[in-house]
Amino acid sequence: MTEFPGYPFVSRWFAHSGRAGLRQHYLDEGAGQPVLFLHGNPSWSYLWRRPVLALREEFRCIAPDHIGMGLSDKPGPDRYPYDLAARVDDLDALTEHLITAGGAPERGWTLVLHDWGGPIGMAWARRHPDRVARLVVLNTAAFPHPRGERVRPLLRLPLRVLRDTRLGARLFLRHNLFARGATWRPLGVRRRMPAAVRSAFLAPYDRPEHRVAIQRFVHDIPLRPRDRSWPELQAAGAALARFADLPVLIAWGLGDPVFDRAVLNEWRRRFPAVVPRLYRGAGHYLLEDAHDDLVPAIRTFLRTSPLPGA
């Protein structure tokens, strides 16, 4: 397997029997209370390399690559639905496997959420509220965007082009522009990525047929009630109140052009007792820009936040 800098982990795969045996890649490092890391688009479990290294001596760190992403299988759209409900079903199947066959506990799970990991993770949590013990929220949402269809003017036209035009399809599939752009300043990061790290983020998406999931994630963004994944997202947002008494860490890169202050303020409204950690010099990939402070903060949060009933 290709070596990725700072990613010295054992790769594991789970074959989804309900999806014609599609294999989902995941990390399962360490022992102890389970910490479930859920990435978004266009990243993969490589995003979590630093916190997994820092936590695996004390916690069981589980970091899947969504189907079509990272080192997981990359089916065409004729073999996989590429919508939010499918992502939640996949996570359900993987976690059930880890509980029934992998020795993971039924309760005491910490969710670490970034980008699409928020909707996926909180929709899963809505199905299994008793399993969730703590939340770590990093530049994500688990509710419809507070601006609705009125996304920031700077993003409205690019999003329309990417979602609705042939040019958008070319930019996604032929030029890999979305994944490349996420590694550039100031779109995804505020600090320049080292070339080897940037190559690692892009490595799974080395040819057009391996970029379908990146495109489909953008197509699936629920902006209005008629969008396919709107009901799942709406239900996840409505369920957030069930987790209001849990320990929650919110950390935010303020240079994120998509998950902006409006999204952050919605988290603040939902969890008013939480004081977020704000990083002015960090963008969307805040674990790349602010890892020196953020990774120790996550470790301290997990060490000092007792599990319910403990």
Short mmCIF file of C-alpha atoms in Angstrom, two decimals:
data_model
loop_
_atom_site.label_atom_id
_atom_site.label_comp_id
_atom_site.label_asym_id
_atom_site.label_seq_id
_atom_site.Cartn_x
_atom_site.Cartn_y
_atom_site.Cartn_z
CA MET A 1 0.00 0.00 0.00
CA THR A 2 1.16 3.54 -0.67
CA GLU A 3 2.79 5.13 2.35
CA PHE A 4 1.31 8.41 3.54
CA PRO A 5 3.32 10.71 5.83
CA GLY A 6 2.19 10.61 9.44
CA TYR A 7 -0.21 7.72 8.79
CA PRO A 8 1.47 4.57 10.21
CA PHE A 9 -1.74 2.62 10.71
CA VAL A 10 -3.03 -0.86 9.97
CA SER A 11 -5.69 -0.75 7.26
CA ARG A 12 -8.87 -2.72 7.85
CA TRP A 13 -11.83 -3.36 5.57
CA PHE A 14 -15.46 -4.18 6.20
CA ALA A 15 -17.46 -5.83 3.40
CA HIS A 16 -21.03 -4.54 3.27
CA SER A 17 -23.21 -7.57 2.57
CA GLY A 18 -26.17 -5.35 1.71
CA ARG A 19 -24.15 -3.52 -0.96
CA ALA A 20 -22.85 -6.42 -3.03
CA GLY A 21 -19.77 -6.73 -0.85
CA LEU A 22 -18.45 -3.19 -1.29
CA ARG A 23 -15.47 -2.83 1.01
CA GLN A 24 -15.20 0.06 3.41
CA HIS A 25 -11.75 0.96 4.68
CA TYR A 26 -11.34 2.02 8.31
CA LEU A 27 -8.77 2.50 11.05
CA ASP A 28 -9.19 0.76 14.40
CA GLU A 29 -6.31 1.78 16.64
CA GLY A 30 -5.84 1.39 20.39
CA ALA A 31 -8.15 0.20 23.14
CA GLY A 32 -10.53 1.77 25.60
CA GLN A 33 -13.54 4.02 25.14
CA PRO A 34 -14.40 4.24 21.43
CA VAL A 35 -13.81 7.51 19.59
CA LEU A 36 -15.45 7.56 16.16
CA PHE A 37 -13.90 10.01 13.68
CA LEU A 38 -16.12 10.95 10.73
CA HIS A 39 -14.63 12.90 7.82
CA GLY A 40 -16.34 14.85 5.09
CA ASN A 41 -15.81 15.78 1.46
CA PRO A 42 -13.24 15.62 -0.12
CA SER A 43 -11.04 14.34 2.72
CA TRP A 44 -10.60 10.83 4.15
CA SER A 45 -9.25 9.20 7.30
CA TYR A 46 -5.87 10.80 6.61
CA LEU A 47 -7.41 13.94 8.12
CA TRP A 48 -7.47 12.21 11.51
CA ARG A 49 -3.86 11.01 11.58
CA ARG A 50 -2.70 13.40 14.32
CA PRO A 51 -5.54 12.87 16.84
CA VAL A 52 -5.45 9.10 16.28
CA LEU A 53 -1.71 9.05 17.01
CA ALA A 54 -2.24 11.20 20.10
CA LEU A 55 -5.20 9.25 21.49
CA ARG A 56 -4.64 5.59 20.64
CA GLU A 57 -2.68 4.89 23.84
CA GLU A 58 -5.81 5.68 25.89
CA PHE A 59 -8.79 5.33 23.56
CA ARG A 60 -10.00 3.08 20.76
CA CYS A 61 -9.84 5.27 17.66
CA ILE A 62 -12.10 4.26 14.76
CA ALA A 63 -11.93 6.26 11.55
CA PRO A 64 -13.81 4.96 8.47
CA ASP A 65 -13.46 6.17 4.91
CA HIS A 66 -16.91 6.66 3.42
CA ILE A 67 -17.66 4.49 0.39
CA GLY A 68 -16.09 6.10 -2.66
CA MET A 69 -13.62 8.03 -0.49
CA GLY A 70 -10.11 7.39 0.77
CA LEU A 71 -9.07 3.75 0.54
CA SER A 72 -12.63 2.38 0.41
CA ASP A 73 -14.09 0.89 -2.77
CA LYS A 74 -15.14 3.45 -5.36
CA PRO A 75 -18.26 2.19 -7.14
CA GLY A 76 -19.96 3.93 -10.01
CA PRO A 77 -23.32 5.62 -9.39
CA ASP A 78 -25.07 2.53 -10.78
CA ARG A 79 -23.77 0.49 -7.81
CA TYR A 80 -24.20 2.92 -4.93
CA PRO A 81 -26.83 5.61 -4.16
CA TYR A 82 -24.41 8.29 -2.90
CA ASP A 83 -26.82 10.04 -0.56
CA LEU A 84 -26.93 10.84 3.14
CA ALA A 85 -29.22 7.95 4.06
CA ALA A 86 -26.83 5.48 2.46
CA ARG A 87 -23.92 6.96 4.42
CA VAL A 88 -25.81 6.56 7.68
CA ASP A 89 -26.75 2.98 6.80
CA ASP A 90 -23.08 2.23 6.09
CA LEU A 91 -22.03 3.64 9.45
CA ASP A 92 -24.77 1.66 11.14
CA ALA A 93 -23.54 -1.57 9.56
CA LEU A 94 -19.90 -0.90 10.41
CA THR A 95 -20.54 0.01 14.05
CA GLU A 96 -22.84 -2.99 14.50
CA HIS A 97 -20.04 -5.19 13.18
CA LEU A 98 -17.56 -3.63 15.60
CA ILE A 99 -19.96 -4.13 18.52
CA THR A 100 -21.07 -7.67 17.71
CA ALA A 101 -17.82 -9.06 16.31
CA GLY A 102 -15.11 -6.55 17.21
CA GLY A 103 -15.48 -6.21 20.95
CA ALA A 104 -16.57 -2.57 20.92
CA PRO A 105 -19.00 -1.52 23.67
CA GLU A 106 -22.58 -0.65 22.91
CA ARG A 107 -22.33 2.63 24.82
CA GLY A 108 -19.79 5.31 25.57
CA TRP A 109 -19.02 6.40 22.01
CA THR A 110 -17.51 9.80 21.33
CA LEU A 111 -18.26 11.30 17.91
CA VAL A 112 -15.66 13.57 16.29
CA LEU A 113 -17.34 15.32 13.36
CA HIS A 114 -16.01 17.35 10.45
CA ASP A 115 -17.81 18.60 7.33
CA TRP A 116 -20.23 15.86 6.12
CA GLY A 117 -19.26 13.88 9.21
CA GLY A 118 -21.71 16.08 11.13
CA PRO A 119 -24.87 15.11 9.23
CA ILE A 120 -23.75 11.49 8.94
CA GLY A 121 -22.74 11.18 12.58
CA MET A 122 -25.74 12.95 14.07
CA ALA A 123 -28.19 11.08 11.84
CA TRP A 124 -26.57 7.89 13.18
CA ALA A 125 -26.77 9.27 16.73
CA ARG A 126 -30.49 9.92 16.24
CA ARG A 127 -30.90 6.19 15.61
CA HIS A 128 -28.77 5.23 18.63
CA PRO A 129 -28.92 8.06 21.18
CA ASP A 130 -27.95 5.81 24.09
CA ARG A 131 -24.63 4.97 22.46
CA VAL A 132 -23.36 8.54 22.28
CA ALA A 133 -21.43 9.91 25.26
CA ARG A 134 -19.57 12.98 23.93
CA LEU A 135 -19.40 15.18 20.85
CA VAL A 136 -16.47 16.95 19.22
CA VAL A 137 -17.69 19.37 16.56
CA LEU A 138 -15.19 20.73 14.00
CA ASN A 139 -16.43 22.98 11.16
CA THR A 140 -19.52 21.00 10.34
CA ALA A 141 -23.30 21.19 10.51
CA ALA A 142 -26.03 18.76 11.49
CA PHE A 143 -28.97 20.92 10.49
CA PRO A 144 -30.06 22.84 7.38
CA HIS A 145 -27.80 25.78 6.64
CA PRO A 146 -29.00 28.82 8.62
CA ARG A 147 -28.89 30.89 5.43
CA GLY A 148 -31.02 28.35 3.58
CA GLU A 149 -30.72 28.72 -0.18
CA ARG A 150 -29.26 32.18 0.40
CA VAL A 151 -25.72 30.90 0.81
CA ARG A 152 -23.00 33.51 0.75
CA PRO A 153 -22.90 35.33 -2.63
CA LEU A 154 -19.26 34.32 -3.03
CA LEU A 155 -20.35 30.66 -3.03
CA ARG A 156 -23.70 30.82 -4.78
CA LEU A 157 -22.44 30.89 -8.37
CA PRO A 158 -19.62 28.32 -7.90
CA LEU A 159 -22.02 25.95 -6.16
CA ARG A 160 -24.57 26.32 -8.95
CA VAL A 161 -21.88 25.65 -11.57
CA LEU A 162 -20.54 22.61 -9.73
CA ARG A 163 -23.96 21.08 -9.10
CA ASP A 164 -25.89 21.88 -12.24
CA THR A 165 -23.63 22.17 -15.31
CA ARG A 166 -21.51 20.04 -17.61
CA LEU A 167 -18.62 22.32 -16.81
CA GLY A 168 -19.03 21.35 -13.16
CA ALA A 169 -18.83 17.67 -14.07
CA ARG A 170 -15.59 18.30 -15.99
CA LEU A 171 -14.11 20.22 -13.09
CA PHE A 172 -14.96 17.43 -10.67
CA LEU A 173 -14.10 14.36 -12.70
CA ARG A 174 -11.45 15.38 -15.19
CA HIS A 175 -9.60 18.09 -13.26
CA ASN A 176 -10.29 17.06 -9.64
CA LEU A 177 -10.71 20.75 -8.88
CA PHE A 178 -12.79 20.31 -5.74
CA ALA A 179 -10.26 18.07 -3.97
CA ARG A 180 -7.33 20.14 -5.18
CA GLY A 181 -8.97 23.38 -4.12
CA ALA A 182 -9.53 22.06 -0.60
CA THR A 183 -5.76 21.78 -0.17
CA TRP A 184 -5.05 25.36 -1.36
CA ARG A 185 -4.87 28.62 0.52
CA PRO A 186 -7.27 30.22 1.33
CA LEU A 187 -10.02 27.79 0.25
CA GLY A 188 -9.30 24.87 2.60
CA VAL A 189 -6.31 25.93 4.65
CA ARG A 190 -4.65 29.12 5.79
CA ARG A 191 -1.18 27.60 6.13
CA ARG A 192 0.50 26.17 3.07
CA MET A 193 0.25 22.39 3.05
CA PRO A 194 3.53 20.49 2.66
CA ALA A 195 3.68 18.90 -0.77
CA ALA A 196 3.75 15.35 0.62
CA VAL A 197 0.67 15.99 2.78
CA ARG A 198 -1.19 17.54 -0.11
CA SER A 199 -0.31 14.52 -2.25
CA ALA A 200 -1.64 12.20 0.46
CA PHE A 201 -4.98 14.01 0.61
CA LEU A 202 -5.29 13.72 -3.18
CA ALA A 203 -3.86 10.21 -3.66
CA PRO A 204 -7.17 8.29 -3.43
CA TYR A 205 -8.65 10.46 -6.17
CA ASP A 206 -6.05 9.74 -8.81
CA ARG A 207 -8.35 9.31 -11.82
CA PRO A 208 -11.84 10.40 -12.89
CA GLU A 209 -13.66 7.21 -11.91
CA HIS A 210 -12.27 7.61 -8.38
CA ARG A 211 -13.79 11.09 -8.01
CA VAL A 212 -17.47 10.22 -8.31
CA ALA A 213 -18.11 10.42 -4.56
CA ILE A 214 -16.62 13.91 -4.38
CA GLN A 215 -19.04 15.08 -7.06
CA ARG A 216 -22.02 13.26 -5.58
CA PHE A 217 -21.44 14.67 -2.11
CA VAL A 218 -21.81 18.17 -3.57
CA HIS A 219 -24.89 17.12 -5.55
CA ASP A 220 -26.39 15.81 -2.30
CA ILE A 221 -26.04 19.05 -0.29
CA PRO A 222 -29.59 19.64 1.04
CA LEU A 223 -30.41 23.33 0.59
CA ARG A 224 -34.19 23.12 0.29
CA PRO A 225 -37.00 20.76 1.34
CA ARG A 226 -37.31 19.17 -2.10
CA ASP A 227 -33.67 17.99 -2.04
CA ARG A 228 -33.27 14.26 -1.57
CA SER A 229 -31.38 14.32 1.75
CA TRP A 230 -33.33 17.16 3.34
CA PRO A 231 -35.59 14.92 5.50
CA GLU A 232 -32.59 13.04 6.93
CA LEU A 233 -30.76 16.27 7.71
CA GLN A 234 -33.86 17.92 9.14
CA ALA A 235 -34.43 14.94 11.44
CA ALA A 236 -30.81 14.96 12.60
CA GLY A 237 -31.09 18.64 13.47
CA ALA A 238 -34.33 18.12 15.35
CA ALA A 239 -32.67 15.36 17.40
CA LEU A 240 -29.77 17.54 18.58
CA ALA A 241 -31.72 18.61 21.65
CA ARG A 242 -31.48 15.04 22.93
CA PHE A 243 -27.71 15.52 23.32
CA ALA A 244 -27.75 18.94 24.97
CA ASP A 245 -26.61 17.57 28.34
CA LEU A 246 -23.61 15.67 26.98
CA PRO A 247 -20.03 16.97 27.16
CA VAL A 248 -19.45 18.86 23.89
CA LEU A 249 -16.33 20.42 22.44
CA ILE A 250 -16.78 22.84 19.56
CA ALA A 251 -13.66 24.01 17.73
CA TRP A 252 -13.86 26.25 14.69
CA GLY A 253 -11.57 27.54 11.97
CA LEU A 254 -12.86 31.05 11.37
CA GLY A 255 -11.34 31.17 7.88
CA ASP A 256 -13.76 28.56 6.54
CA PRO A 257 -15.62 30.01 3.51
CA VAL A 258 -18.48 27.48 3.73
CA PHE A 259 -18.97 26.64 7.41
CA ASP A 260 -18.94 30.27 8.40
CA ARG A 261 -20.00 32.21 11.50
CA ALA A 262 -23.68 31.67 10.71
CA VAL A 263 -23.19 27.90 11.09
CA LEU A 264 -21.04 28.37 14.19
CA ASN A 265 -23.70 30.58 15.74
CA GLU A 266 -26.32 27.93 15.11
CA TRP A 267 -24.21 25.44 17.10
CA ARG A 268 -23.94 28.05 19.84
CA ARG A 269 -27.70 28.42 19.85
CA ARG A 270 -28.18 24.67 20.08
CA PHE A 271 -25.54 24.22 22.81
CA PRO A 272 -25.52 27.54 24.71
CA ALA A 273 -23.44 26.20 27.61
CA VAL A 274 -20.48 25.40 25.32
CA VAL A 275 -17.74 27.98 24.83
CA PRO A 276 -16.19 27.23 21.42
CA ARG A 277 -12.47 27.23 20.74
CA LEU A 278 -11.99 29.70 17.89
CA TYR A 279 -9.01 29.67 15.52
CA ARG A 280 -8.63 32.86 13.50
CA GLY A 281 -5.67 31.50 11.58
CA ALA A 282 -7.39 28.27 10.53
CA GLY A 283 -9.57 27.37 7.58
CA HIS A 284 -11.84 24.44 6.81
CA TYR A 285 -9.14 21.85 7.45
CA LEU A 286 -8.51 23.24 10.92
CA LEU A 287 -6.67 20.07 11.96
CA GLU A 288 -4.04 21.03 9.39
CA ASP A 289 -3.85 24.68 10.43
CA ALA A 290 -4.33 24.44 14.20
CA HIS A 291 -3.28 20.92 15.20
CA ASP A 292 -0.64 22.12 17.68
CA ASP A 293 -3.38 23.48 19.95
CA LEU A 294 -6.42 21.49 18.85
CA VAL A 295 -5.12 17.93 19.21
CA PRO A 296 -4.06 18.45 22.86
CA ALA A 297 -7.41 20.18 23.48
CA ILE A 298 -9.30 17.14 22.19
CA ARG A 299 -7.18 14.83 24.34
CA THR A 300 -7.80 16.96 27.45
CA PHE A 301 -11.52 17.10 26.70
CA LEU A 302 -11.75 13.30 26.49
CA ARG A 303 -9.67 12.79 29.62
CA THR A 304 -11.67 15.25 31.72
CA SER A 305 -15.24 14.68 30.46
CA PRO A 306 -16.75 11.75 32.36
CA LEU A 307 -18.96 9.29 30.55
CA PRO A 308 -22.62 9.30 31.58
CA GLY A 309 -23.04 7.08 34.62
CA ALA A 310 -19.30 6.86 35.25
#
